[in-house]
Coordinates of C-alpha atoms in Angstrom, one line a residue:
Chain A
M1 CA -35.4 8.8 24.2
N2 CA -37.1 9.8 27.4
P3 CA -40.2 12.1 27.2
Q4 CA -38.4 15.3 27.8
Q5 CA -36.0 14.5 24.9
V6 CA -38.8 13.7 22.6
L7 CA -40.5 17.1 23.5
G8 CA -37.2 19.0 23.3
R9 CA -37.0 18.2 19.6
F10 CA -39.9 20.6 18.9
R11 CA -38.7 23.6 21.0
A12 CA -38.6 26.9 19.3
T13 CA -35.2 28.3 18.6
G14 CA -36.2 31.8 17.6
L15 CA -34.2 31.3 14.5
E16 CA -37.3 31.6 12.2
T17 CA -39.1 34.3 14.3
S18 CA -36.4 36.6 15.5
F19 CA -32.9 35.8 14.3
H20 CA -33.5 36.1 10.5
G21 CA -31.6 39.4 10.2
R22 CA -34.5 41.1 8.6
H23 CA -34.9 44.0 11.1
I24 CA -34.2 47.7 10.4
G25 CA -32.2 49.5 13.0
A26 CA -33.0 47.0 15.7
Q27 CA -32.5 48.1 19.3
I28 CA -34.1 45.3 21.3
L29 CA -33.5 42.3 19.1
D30 CA -30.1 43.5 17.8
G31 CA -27.2 41.0 18.0
L32 CA -29.3 38.1 19.4
D33 CA -28.7 34.6 18.2
G34 CA -30.7 32.6 20.8
G35 CA -27.7 31.5 22.8
N36 CA -26.4 34.8 24.0
W37 CA -29.1 35.7 26.5
R38 CA -27.0 35.5 29.7
L39 CA -25.7 38.5 31.8
K40 CA -22.2 38.4 30.4
D41 CA -23.5 38.5 26.8
Y42 CA -25.9 41.2 27.6
E43 CA -23.1 43.3 29.1
A44 CA -20.9 42.6 26.1
R45 CA -23.6 44.3 24.0
G46 CA -23.6 47.4 26.2
G47 CA -26.1 46.0 28.7
Y48 CA -26.4 47.7 32.1
Q49 CA -24.4 50.7 30.9
A50 CA -27.6 52.8 31.1
L51 CA -28.1 51.7 34.7
R52 CA -24.5 52.6 35.5
K53 CA -25.0 55.9 33.8
I54 CA -28.0 57.1 35.8
L55 CA -26.4 55.9 39.0
G56 CA -23.2 57.7 38.1
V57 CA -21.1 54.6 38.9
D58 CA -19.5 54.8 35.6
G59 CA -17.6 58.0 36.4
S60 CA -20.3 60.2 35.0
E61 CA -22.3 62.7 37.1
G62 CA -25.5 60.4 37.0
M63 CA -29.0 61.4 36.3
T64 CA -31.7 62.4 38.8
P65 CA -35.1 60.5 38.7
D66 CA -36.7 63.7 37.2
Q67 CA -34.0 63.7 34.5
V68 CA -34.8 60.1 33.7
I69 CA -38.5 60.8 33.5
A70 CA -37.9 63.8 31.4
A71 CA -35.8 61.8 29.0
V72 CA -38.4 59.2 28.6
K73 CA -41.0 61.9 27.9
E74 CA -38.9 63.5 25.4
S75 CA -38.2 60.3 23.6
A76 CA -41.9 59.9 22.8
L77 CA -41.8 56.3 23.9
R78 CA -45.5 55.1 24.0
G79 CA -46.7 52.0 25.7
R80 CA -46.1 48.9 23.6
G81 CA -48.8 46.8 25.2
G82 CA -51.7 48.1 23.2
A83 CA -52.9 51.5 24.4
G84 CA -49.9 53.6 23.3
F85 CA -50.0 55.7 26.3
P86 CA -46.9 58.0 26.6
T87 CA -44.6 56.1 29.1
G88 CA -42.9 59.3 30.6
L89 CA -46.2 60.7 31.4
K90 CA -47.4 57.6 33.0
W91 CA -44.2 57.5 35.2
S92 CA -44.9 61.1 36.2
F93 CA -48.3 60.2 37.7
M94 CA -46.6 58.1 40.5
P95 CA -46.7 60.0 43.8
R96 CA -43.1 61.0 44.6
Q97 CA -43.5 61.4 48.4
F98 CA -45.8 58.5 49.1
P99 CA -45.0 57.2 52.6
G100 CA -45.7 53.5 52.0
Q101 CA -44.7 50.8 49.6
K102 CA -45.1 51.4 45.9
Y103 CA -44.8 48.7 43.2
L104 CA -43.6 48.3 39.7
V105 CA -45.2 45.7 37.5
C106 CA -44.2 44.4 34.1
N107 CA -47.1 43.0 32.0
S108 CA -45.8 40.0 30.1
D109 CA -49.2 38.4 29.9
E110 CA -48.9 38.4 26.1
G111 CA -52.1 36.7 25.0
E112 CA -53.5 39.1 22.4
P113 CA -54.0 36.9 19.4
G114 CA -51.2 37.6 16.9
T115 CA -48.7 38.8 19.4
C116 CA -45.5 36.9 20.1
K117 CA -42.8 39.6 20.6
D118 CA -42.6 39.7 24.4
R119 CA -42.0 35.9 24.5
D120 CA -38.9 36.3 22.3
I121 CA -37.6 39.4 24.3
L122 CA -37.9 37.6 27.5
Q123 CA -36.6 34.3 26.2
F124 CA -33.6 35.7 24.3
N125 CA -32.9 39.0 25.9
P126 CA -34.3 38.9 29.5
H127 CA -31.7 41.3 30.9
I128 CA -32.9 44.2 28.7
V129 CA -36.2 44.0 30.6
I130 CA -34.6 43.7 34.0
E131 CA -32.4 46.7 33.2
G132 CA -35.4 48.7 32.0
M133 CA -37.4 47.9 35.2
I134 CA -34.5 48.9 37.4
I135 CA -34.3 52.3 35.6
A136 CA -38.0 52.7 36.0
A137 CA -37.9 51.8 39.6
Y138 CA -35.2 54.4 40.2
A139 CA -37.1 57.1 38.4
M140 CA -40.3 56.5 40.4
G141 CA -38.7 55.6 43.7
I142 CA -40.1 52.1 43.7
T143 CA -38.3 49.3 45.6
V144 CA -40.3 46.1 44.7
G145 CA -41.4 44.9 41.3
Y146 CA -43.0 41.9 39.6
N147 CA -43.0 40.6 36.1
Y148 CA -46.2 38.7 35.4
I149 CA -45.6 36.3 32.6
H150 CA -48.1 34.6 30.3
G151 CA -48.6 31.1 31.9
E152 CA -48.5 29.4 28.5
I153 CA -44.9 30.3 27.9
F154 CA -43.7 28.5 31.1
Q155 CA -40.2 27.9 29.7
T156 CA -39.8 31.7 29.3
Y157 CA -40.9 32.2 32.8
E158 CA -38.2 29.8 33.9
R159 CA -35.7 31.6 31.7
F160 CA -36.6 34.9 33.3
E161 CA -36.2 33.4 36.8
E162 CA -32.7 32.3 35.8
A163 CA -31.8 35.8 34.6
L164 CA -33.1 37.2 37.9
R165 CA -30.7 34.9 39.8
E166 CA -27.8 36.1 37.6
A167 CA -28.7 39.7 38.2
R168 CA -29.0 39.3 41.9
A169 CA -25.7 37.5 42.1
A170 CA -24.0 40.4 40.2
G171 CA -25.4 42.9 42.6
L172 CA -27.7 44.4 39.9
L173 CA -30.8 43.6 42.0
G174 CA -31.4 43.7 45.7
D175 CA -30.0 46.1 48.2
R176 CA -27.5 48.8 47.4
I177 CA -27.4 48.1 43.7
L178 CA -23.9 48.4 42.3
G179 CA -22.8 50.0 45.5
S180 CA -25.3 52.9 45.3
T181 CA -28.2 53.8 47.6
L182 CA -30.8 52.1 45.1
N183 CA -32.7 49.1 46.4
F184 CA -34.9 47.1 44.1
Q185 CA -36.3 43.6 44.5
L186 CA -37.7 41.9 41.4
H187 CA -39.6 38.7 41.1
A188 CA -41.4 36.7 38.5
A189 CA -45.0 35.5 38.7
H190 CA -46.9 33.5 36.0
G191 CA -50.5 33.4 34.9
F192 CA -52.3 30.1 33.9
G193 CA -54.5 30.8 31.0
A194 CA -56.7 33.8 31.2
Y195 CA -56.6 36.4 28.3
I196 CA -58.2 38.9 30.5
C197 CA -55.2 39.1 32.8
G198 CA -53.5 41.2 30.1
E199 CA -55.7 44.0 31.3
E200 CA -53.7 45.7 33.8
T201 CA -56.2 45.8 36.8
A202 CA -57.1 42.1 36.1
L203 CA -53.4 41.4 36.2
L204 CA -53.1 43.1 39.5
E205 CA -56.0 41.1 40.9
S206 CA -54.4 37.9 39.6
L207 CA -51.1 38.9 41.3
E208 CA -53.0 39.2 44.5
G209 CA -54.1 35.7 44.1
K210 CA -57.6 36.2 42.9
K211 CA -59.8 35.7 39.8
G212 CA -58.6 38.1 37.1
Q213 CA -61.6 40.3 37.0
P214 CA -60.8 43.9 36.0
R215 CA -61.4 46.8 38.5
F216 CA -63.3 49.9 37.8
K217 CA -61.1 52.9 36.9
P218 CA -60.7 55.4 38.6
P219 CA -58.9 54.9 40.8
F220 CA -56.1 54.2 38.5
P221 CA -53.1 51.9 39.4
A222 CA -50.9 55.0 40.1
S223 CA -53.0 55.7 43.2
F224 CA -54.6 52.3 43.9
G225 CA -52.7 49.4 42.4
L226 CA -51.2 46.3 43.7
Y227 CA -52.3 45.6 47.4
G228 CA -54.0 49.0 47.0
K229 CA -50.6 50.8 46.8
P230 CA -49.4 53.2 44.0
T231 CA -48.4 50.9 41.1
T232 CA -47.0 51.5 37.6
V233 CA -47.7 48.7 35.0
N234 CA -45.8 48.8 31.7
N235 CA -45.5 46.3 28.9
T236 CA -42.4 44.1 28.5
E237 CA -41.3 45.8 25.2
T238 CA -41.8 49.3 26.9
F239 CA -39.3 48.4 29.5
A240 CA -37.0 46.9 27.0
A241 CA -36.9 50.2 25.1
V242 CA -35.8 52.2 28.1
P243 CA -32.0 51.3 28.3
W244 CA -31.4 52.4 24.7
I245 CA -33.1 55.8 25.4
I246 CA -30.9 56.4 28.4
R247 CA -27.7 55.3 26.6
N248 CA -28.2 57.1 23.4
G249 CA -30.4 60.0 24.4
A250 CA -34.0 60.8 24.0
Q251 CA -33.5 62.8 20.8
A252 CA -31.8 59.9 19.1
Y253 CA -34.7 57.6 20.0
L254 CA -37.3 60.2 18.8
Q255 CA -35.3 60.7 15.5
C256 CA -35.4 57.0 14.6
G257 CA -39.2 57.1 14.7
K258 CA -41.4 59.9 13.8
P259 CA -42.8 62.8 15.9
N260 CA -45.1 61.6 18.7
N261 CA -44.1 58.0 17.8
G262 CA -40.5 57.5 19.1
G263 CA -38.1 54.7 18.4
T264 CA -38.5 51.2 17.0
K265 CA -41.3 48.8 17.5
I266 CA -41.4 45.0 17.2
Y267 CA -44.2 43.8 14.9
S268 CA -45.3 40.2 15.1
V269 CA -46.4 39.3 11.6
S270 CA -48.6 36.2 11.4
G271 CA -51.0 34.6 8.9
D272 CA -50.7 34.5 5.2
V273 CA -47.1 35.6 4.8
E274 CA -44.1 33.6 3.6
R275 CA -42.0 34.4 6.7
P276 CA -44.1 34.9 9.8
G277 CA -42.1 36.3 12.7
N278 CA -41.0 39.3 14.7
Y279 CA -39.7 42.3 12.8
E280 CA -38.2 45.3 14.7
I281 CA -38.3 48.5 12.5
P282 CA -38.6 52.2 13.1
M283 CA -41.9 53.7 13.9
G284 CA -43.4 55.2 10.7
T285 CA -42.0 52.5 8.4
P286 CA -44.5 51.9 5.6
F287 CA -46.6 48.8 5.9
S288 CA -45.5 47.6 2.5
V289 CA -41.9 47.5 3.7
L290 CA -42.9 45.4 6.7
L291 CA -44.8 43.1 4.5
E292 CA -41.8 42.7 2.2
L293 CA -39.6 41.9 5.3
A294 CA -42.0 39.1 6.1
G295 CA -41.6 37.6 2.7
G296 CA -44.7 39.1 1.2
V297 CA -48.1 37.4 0.9
R298 CA -48.0 33.7 0.4
T299 CA -46.9 32.8 -3.1
G300 CA -49.7 33.0 -5.7
R301 CA -52.0 35.0 -3.4
K302 CA -53.2 38.6 -3.2
L303 CA -53.5 40.6 0.1
K304 CA -57.1 40.9 1.1
A305 CA -57.1 42.3 4.7
V306 CA -54.9 43.0 7.6
I307 CA -55.7 43.2 11.3
P308 CA -52.9 45.6 12.2
G309 CA -52.7 45.5 16.0
G310 CA -53.8 42.2 17.5
S311 CA -57.2 40.6 17.1
S312 CA -58.9 43.3 19.1
A313 CA -58.1 45.9 16.3
P314 CA -60.5 46.6 13.6
V315 CA -59.6 44.8 10.3
L316 CA -58.5 47.0 7.4
P317 CA -59.0 46.1 3.7
A318 CA -55.7 45.8 1.6
S319 CA -56.3 49.0 -0.2
I320 CA -56.4 51.1 3.0
M321 CA -53.7 49.1 4.7
M322 CA -51.1 49.4 1.9
E323 CA -51.3 53.3 2.3
C324 CA -50.5 53.2 6.1
T325 CA -47.3 53.6 7.8
M326 CA -46.7 51.5 11.0
D327 CA -47.2 53.9 13.9
Y328 CA -49.9 54.7 16.3
D329 CA -51.1 57.9 14.5
S330 CA -51.2 56.5 10.9
I331 CA -53.1 53.3 11.8
A332 CA -55.5 55.3 14.1
K333 CA -56.2 57.7 11.2
A334 CA -57.1 54.8 9.0
G335 CA -59.8 53.7 11.5
S336 CA -57.9 50.9 13.3
M337 CA -55.3 50.8 16.1
L338 CA -51.6 49.8 16.3
G339 CA -52.4 47.9 19.5
S340 CA -49.7 45.4 20.5
G341 CA -48.2 45.6 16.9
A342 CA -49.5 42.1 16.0
V343 CA -50.1 42.2 12.2
I344 CA -52.4 39.4 11.1
V345 CA -52.3 39.1 7.4
M346 CA -55.1 37.5 5.4
D347 CA -55.0 36.7 1.7
D348 CA -57.7 36.5 -0.9
S349 CA -58.5 32.9 -0.2
R350 CA -59.8 33.8 3.3
C351 CA -63.5 33.9 4.2
M352 CA -64.1 36.8 6.5
V353 CA -67.2 35.1 8.2
K354 CA -65.2 32.1 9.2
S355 CA -62.4 34.4 10.5
L356 CA -64.8 36.5 12.5
Q357 CA -66.4 33.2 13.8
R358 CA -63.2 32.2 15.4
L359 CA -62.5 35.6 17.0
S360 CA -66.0 35.9 18.3
Y361 CA -65.7 32.5 19.9
F362 CA -62.5 33.7 21.6
Y363 CA -64.0 36.8 23.1
M364 CA -67.0 34.8 24.4
H365 CA -64.6 32.2 25.9
E366 CA -62.4 34.8 27.6
S367 CA -65.1 37.2 28.9
C368 CA -64.6 37.3 32.6
G369 CA -68.3 37.4 33.2
Q370 CA -68.4 40.5 35.3
C371 CA -70.3 42.9 33.1
T372 CA -73.6 41.9 31.7
P373 CA -73.1 43.6 28.2
C374 CA -69.9 41.7 27.6
R375 CA -70.8 38.4 29.3
E376 CA -74.1 38.2 27.4
G377 CA -73.1 40.2 24.3
T378 CA -70.1 38.2 23.4
G379 CA -72.1 35.0 23.5
W380 CA -74.8 36.6 21.3
L381 CA -72.3 37.8 18.8
S382 CA -70.6 34.4 18.7
R383 CA -74.0 32.6 18.2
V384 CA -75.1 34.9 15.4
V385 CA -71.8 34.7 13.4
D386 CA -71.9 30.9 14.0
R387 CA -75.3 30.7 12.3
I388 CA -74.2 32.8 9.3
E389 CA -71.2 30.6 8.9
N390 CA -73.3 27.5 9.1
G391 CA -75.8 28.7 6.4
Q392 CA -78.6 29.6 8.8
G393 CA -78.2 33.4 8.8
R394 CA -80.8 35.9 8.1
Q395 CA -80.3 39.1 6.1
S396 CA -81.2 41.1 9.2
D397 CA -78.2 39.5 11.1
M398 CA -75.6 42.0 9.9
D399 CA -77.5 44.8 11.5
L400 CA -78.2 42.7 14.6
L401 CA -74.5 42.1 15.0
D402 CA -73.7 45.8 14.6
N403 CA -76.4 46.7 17.1
V404 CA -75.3 44.2 19.7
A405 CA -71.7 45.2 19.3
E406 CA -72.7 48.9 19.6
N407 CA -74.4 48.1 22.8
I408 CA -71.4 46.4 24.3
Q409 CA -68.9 49.1 23.3
G410 CA -68.2 51.6 26.1
R411 CA -70.6 49.9 28.5
T412 CA -68.1 47.6 30.3
I413 CA -65.6 48.0 33.1
C414 CA -62.7 47.0 30.9
A415 CA -61.7 47.1 27.2
L416 CA -62.6 43.5 26.6
G417 CA -66.0 44.5 25.7
D418 CA -64.7 47.0 23.1
A419 CA -62.1 44.4 21.9
A420 CA -65.0 42.1 21.1
A421 CA -67.2 44.6 19.5
M422 CA -64.7 46.4 17.3
P423 CA -63.7 43.4 15.1
V424 CA -67.3 42.6 14.5
R425 CA -68.2 46.1 13.4
A426 CA -65.1 46.5 11.2
M427 CA -65.8 43.2 9.4
I428 CA -69.4 44.2 8.7
K429 CA -68.3 47.7 7.7
H430 CA -65.6 46.6 5.2
F431 CA -66.8 43.2 4.1
R432 CA -70.6 43.4 4.4
P433 CA -71.3 42.0 0.8
E434 CA -69.3 38.8 1.9
F435 CA -71.7 38.3 4.9
E436 CA -74.8 39.0 2.7
Y437 CA -73.5 36.5 0.2
H438 CA -73.0 33.9 3.0
V439 CA -76.6 34.4 4.1
A440 CA -78.1 34.2 0.6
N441 CA -76.1 31.3 -0.7
K442 CA -75.3 29.4 2.5
T443 CA -71.7 29.2 1.4
C444 CA -68.5 31.3 1.2
M445 CA -67.9 33.9 -1.4
V446 CA -64.3 32.8 -1.7
P447 CA -63.8 29.4 -3.3
A448 CA -62.3 27.5 -0.5
Y449 CA -60.9 28.2 2.9
V450 CA -57.4 26.7 2.6
Chain B
M1 CA -51.1 14.8 50.2
I2 CA -48.8 17.3 48.6
S3 CA -45.2 16.1 48.7
S4 CA -42.6 17.8 50.7
E5 CA -40.7 18.7 47.5
S6 CA -43.8 20.6 46.3
R7 CA -44.1 22.1 49.7
A8 CA -40.6 23.5 49.5
R9 CA -41.5 25.0 46.1
F10 CA -44.6 26.6 47.7
E11 CA -42.3 28.3 50.2
Q12 CA -40.1 29.8 47.4
E13 CA -43.2 31.2 45.8
V14 CA -44.6 32.6 49.1
A15 CA -41.2 34.4 49.7
K16 CA -41.7 36.5 46.6
Y17 CA -44.6 38.4 48.4
P18 CA -45.1 40.6 51.4
A19 CA -45.6 38.5 54.6
D20 CA -49.3 39.5 54.8
Q21 CA -49.9 38.7 51.1
R22 CA -49.3 34.9 51.0
Q23 CA -52.5 34.5 48.8
S24 CA -50.4 35.9 45.9
A25 CA -48.7 32.6 45.6
V26 CA -51.9 30.6 45.0
M27 CA -51.5 30.6 41.2
A28 CA -48.0 29.1 41.5
C29 CA -49.0 26.7 44.2
L30 CA -51.9 25.4 42.2
A31 CA -49.6 24.9 39.1
I32 CA -47.1 23.0 41.3
A33 CA -49.8 20.8 42.7
Q34 CA -51.1 20.1 39.2
Q35 CA -47.6 19.2 38.0
E36 CA -47.3 16.6 40.8
I37 CA -50.8 15.2 40.8
G38 CA -51.8 15.7 37.3
Y39 CA -54.8 17.9 38.2
V40 CA -56.1 20.2 41.0
S41 CA -57.9 17.9 43.4
A42 CA -60.3 19.2 46.1
E43 CA -57.7 17.8 48.6
A44 CA -54.9 19.9 47.0
E45 CA -57.1 22.9 47.1
A46 CA -57.8 22.4 50.8
E47 CA -54.1 21.9 51.6
I48 CA -53.1 25.0 49.6
A49 CA -55.9 27.0 51.3
E50 CA -54.6 26.1 54.7
F51 CA -51.0 26.8 53.7
L52 CA -51.8 30.2 52.4
G53 CA -54.4 31.1 55.0
M54 CA -57.2 31.4 52.4
A55 CA -60.8 30.1 52.3
P56 CA -61.0 27.0 50.3
M57 CA -63.7 28.5 48.1
A58 CA -61.2 31.4 47.2
V59 CA -58.8 28.9 46.1
H60 CA -61.5 27.1 44.1
E61 CA -62.4 30.3 42.4
V62 CA -58.9 30.6 41.1
T63 CA -58.8 27.0 39.9
T64 CA -62.1 27.5 38.0
F65 CA -61.3 30.9 36.5
Y66 CA -57.9 30.1 34.7
N67 CA -58.1 27.8 31.7
M68 CA -55.0 25.8 32.4
Y69 CA -55.9 24.2 35.7
N70 CA -57.3 20.8 35.3
Q71 CA -60.4 20.4 37.3
R72 CA -60.3 16.6 36.8
P73 CA -57.7 13.9 35.9
V74 CA -56.3 14.1 32.4
G75 CA -54.1 11.8 30.3
K76 CA -50.5 11.6 31.2
Y77 CA -49.8 14.0 28.3
K78 CA -52.2 16.9 27.9
L79 CA -51.9 18.4 24.4
N80 CA -53.3 21.9 23.9
V81 CA -53.4 22.9 20.2
C82 CA -54.0 26.6 19.5
T83 CA -56.7 27.2 16.9
N84 CA -57.1 31.0 17.4
L85 CA -57.3 33.1 14.2
P86 CA -53.5 33.6 13.5
C87 CA -53.0 29.8 14.0
Q88 CA -56.2 29.0 12.0
L89 CA -54.6 30.8 9.2
R90 CA -51.5 28.6 9.5
D91 CA -53.0 25.1 9.9
G92 CA -53.6 25.1 13.6
G93 CA -57.1 23.6 13.0
K94 CA -55.6 21.0 10.7
A95 CA -53.1 20.1 13.4
L96 CA -56.0 19.5 15.8
Q97 CA -57.8 17.3 13.2
H98 CA -54.6 15.4 12.5
L99 CA -54.1 14.6 16.2
E100 CA -57.8 13.6 16.5
R101 CA -57.3 11.0 13.7
K102 CA -53.9 10.0 15.0
L103 CA -55.1 9.4 18.5
G104 CA -58.6 8.2 17.5
I105 CA -60.3 10.6 19.8
S106 CA -62.2 13.9 19.5
M107 CA -61.1 17.3 20.9
G108 CA -61.8 17.3 24.7
E109 CA -61.3 13.5 25.0
S110 CA -58.6 11.2 26.4
T111 CA -57.2 8.0 24.9
K112 CA -58.3 4.8 26.5
D113 CA -54.7 4.0 27.7
G114 CA -54.7 7.1 29.7
L115 CA -51.7 8.5 27.8
F116 CA -53.1 11.5 26.0
T117 CA -55.8 14.2 26.5
L118 CA -56.5 16.4 23.4
Q119 CA -57.8 19.9 23.8
Q120 CA -58.0 23.1 21.7
C121 CA -56.9 26.3 23.4
E122 CA -56.8 30.0 23.0
C123 CA -53.7 32.1 22.0
L124 CA -50.5 30.7 23.3
G125 CA -48.6 33.8 22.4
A126 CA -46.5 32.0 19.7
C127 CA -48.5 32.9 16.6
A128 CA -45.5 33.0 14.3
D129 CA -44.7 29.4 15.3
S130 CA -48.0 28.0 14.1
P131 CA -49.0 25.1 14.2
V132 CA -48.2 25.2 17.9
L133 CA -49.1 23.2 20.9
L134 CA -48.5 23.0 24.6
V135 CA -47.6 19.8 26.3
N136 CA -48.6 19.5 30.0
D137 CA -48.8 23.3 30.5
R138 CA -45.0 23.8 30.5
T139 CA -43.5 22.6 27.2
M140 CA -44.3 24.4 23.9
C141 CA -43.9 22.6 20.6
S142 CA -43.5 24.8 17.5
F143 CA -43.9 24.5 13.8
M144 CA -45.9 21.2 14.3
T145 CA -46.5 19.9 10.8
D146 CA -48.4 16.6 10.5
E147 CA -45.0 14.8 10.2
K148 CA -43.8 16.3 13.4
L149 CA -47.0 15.6 15.2
D150 CA -46.6 11.9 14.3
Q151 CA -43.1 12.0 15.6
L152 CA -44.3 13.6 18.8
V153 CA -47.1 11.1 19.5
D154 CA -45.0 8.1 18.4
G155 CA -42.0 9.3 20.4
L156 CA -44.0 9.7 23.6
R157 CA -45.7 6.3 23.1
A158 CA -42.2 4.7 22.6
A159 CA -40.9 6.5 25.7
E160 CA -43.8 5.1 27.7
G161 CA -43.4 1.6 26.3
K162 CA -46.6 1.7 24.5
A163 CA -45.4 2.0 20.9

């Protein structure tokens, strides 16, 4: 075997993570098998019908850009990247009569620990993202777009490039799309290992060929974005949700979720479950149902805690989590956030100090160094958690951690500072006795970290 | 010197951006240079700077900011094992330890024969596939049990005639 053949044996097929048939009412991952990602397959699933509908090239009367934005607003689609901002509202912020170039950017820099949904969307259903972006471009009068893809999923970047070539050849991208007056050029770009570039202004800096250091807001990208031009940045899954809304109507989308939380959402479930993977379910589905879809907690173990929205979201103890439904409002009410929908499950064998130690190291490593509270604070947090884990902690350390975290939060240009602080504060809040035990006994409260 | 093949790929990347925004292609150009040379040398940075009309230091800033650019030569196969929390919960750390034993080196080191460099890394965005690792920036290997890690290392050694 040559080296490429050797490596090819270990390539993910998506079978375990997305083609398990354990979704509920799937819209984005529906009908996929890993092989049917090409244009002809997507069209056989009804793909590009939404585009034809808005352009009126299917014999219908078409939709105006305002009607498209109104439909997205009515659907209650909220940003799937982490912030949960209403997508239709964001689209309405773009200046309509701007005389110069405007840009559309897809944020596929999926590096929030726990999250692996955008990879599977782009790898196995790339055209749904392309169609969603064309519809967005039409709605906001944008003629150039970029999809910035996490550098670590390079094969997915190459897959997306291939899908772009198919779409261009079929007249779905470029000038006079499907014979209409719509022009839209779409390109793929890649990162190369910087968590911070998932932050939208850092991503724009990176796309301009610079270090990915976030910009101060305001001005927001809608007025000063890529190359200083009005820009809308949405997450991959957000764009992927759009064709379904246009095809089936905003009300249908809203109704399959719950008020203020439209549609389905793909949750990446990782950690201590029997079947880690991506599960697409309606917004508002009870967490207990999602846990069951993922095969439940590892055999013989009990649920201890869940980080419900990627590593930056505050951890919730099992008792609180089991009462939650999976939507923005329920998780927020419980004191955490839905974030990117990355559900990290921890069972009763897990030491919270050791878990926090790894997360704190991560934020220290990925702080861009621009703001002092984050650059210095993440290192401080990491060192203090380290010493507790290594049996050199002091009983005053828990208050120290909380104090350092408090002084990072809200004092930085971007949300990485908050993202580093919130897990620390939540761990101390919910599992303080475990930290105190660690300091007093120089060892874990749980028998073994297995 | 960067090859003409790589130069042709540079041109494709530059074509994605407005004519006055050639700098946008720097990420891709550095990745292409690394694929050809194995790391980002000062000479490669200088060539890319000239090609894109950038200050060499602006290129170097990019090289040093992003984790995946190799600032010095690495083994023929760079193995990056994710050990972030979701992977730590599913044997990511054990996979790293297994490779340390198998290769006889510690994390961050290269094997004496120049074949392997072993590093831990942050989230690869493949959390449900854990244990997961990235080979030479571009090829992800999923569900890497100890047995599969052995197959990977032995397979690459055999392919390189060093079994």
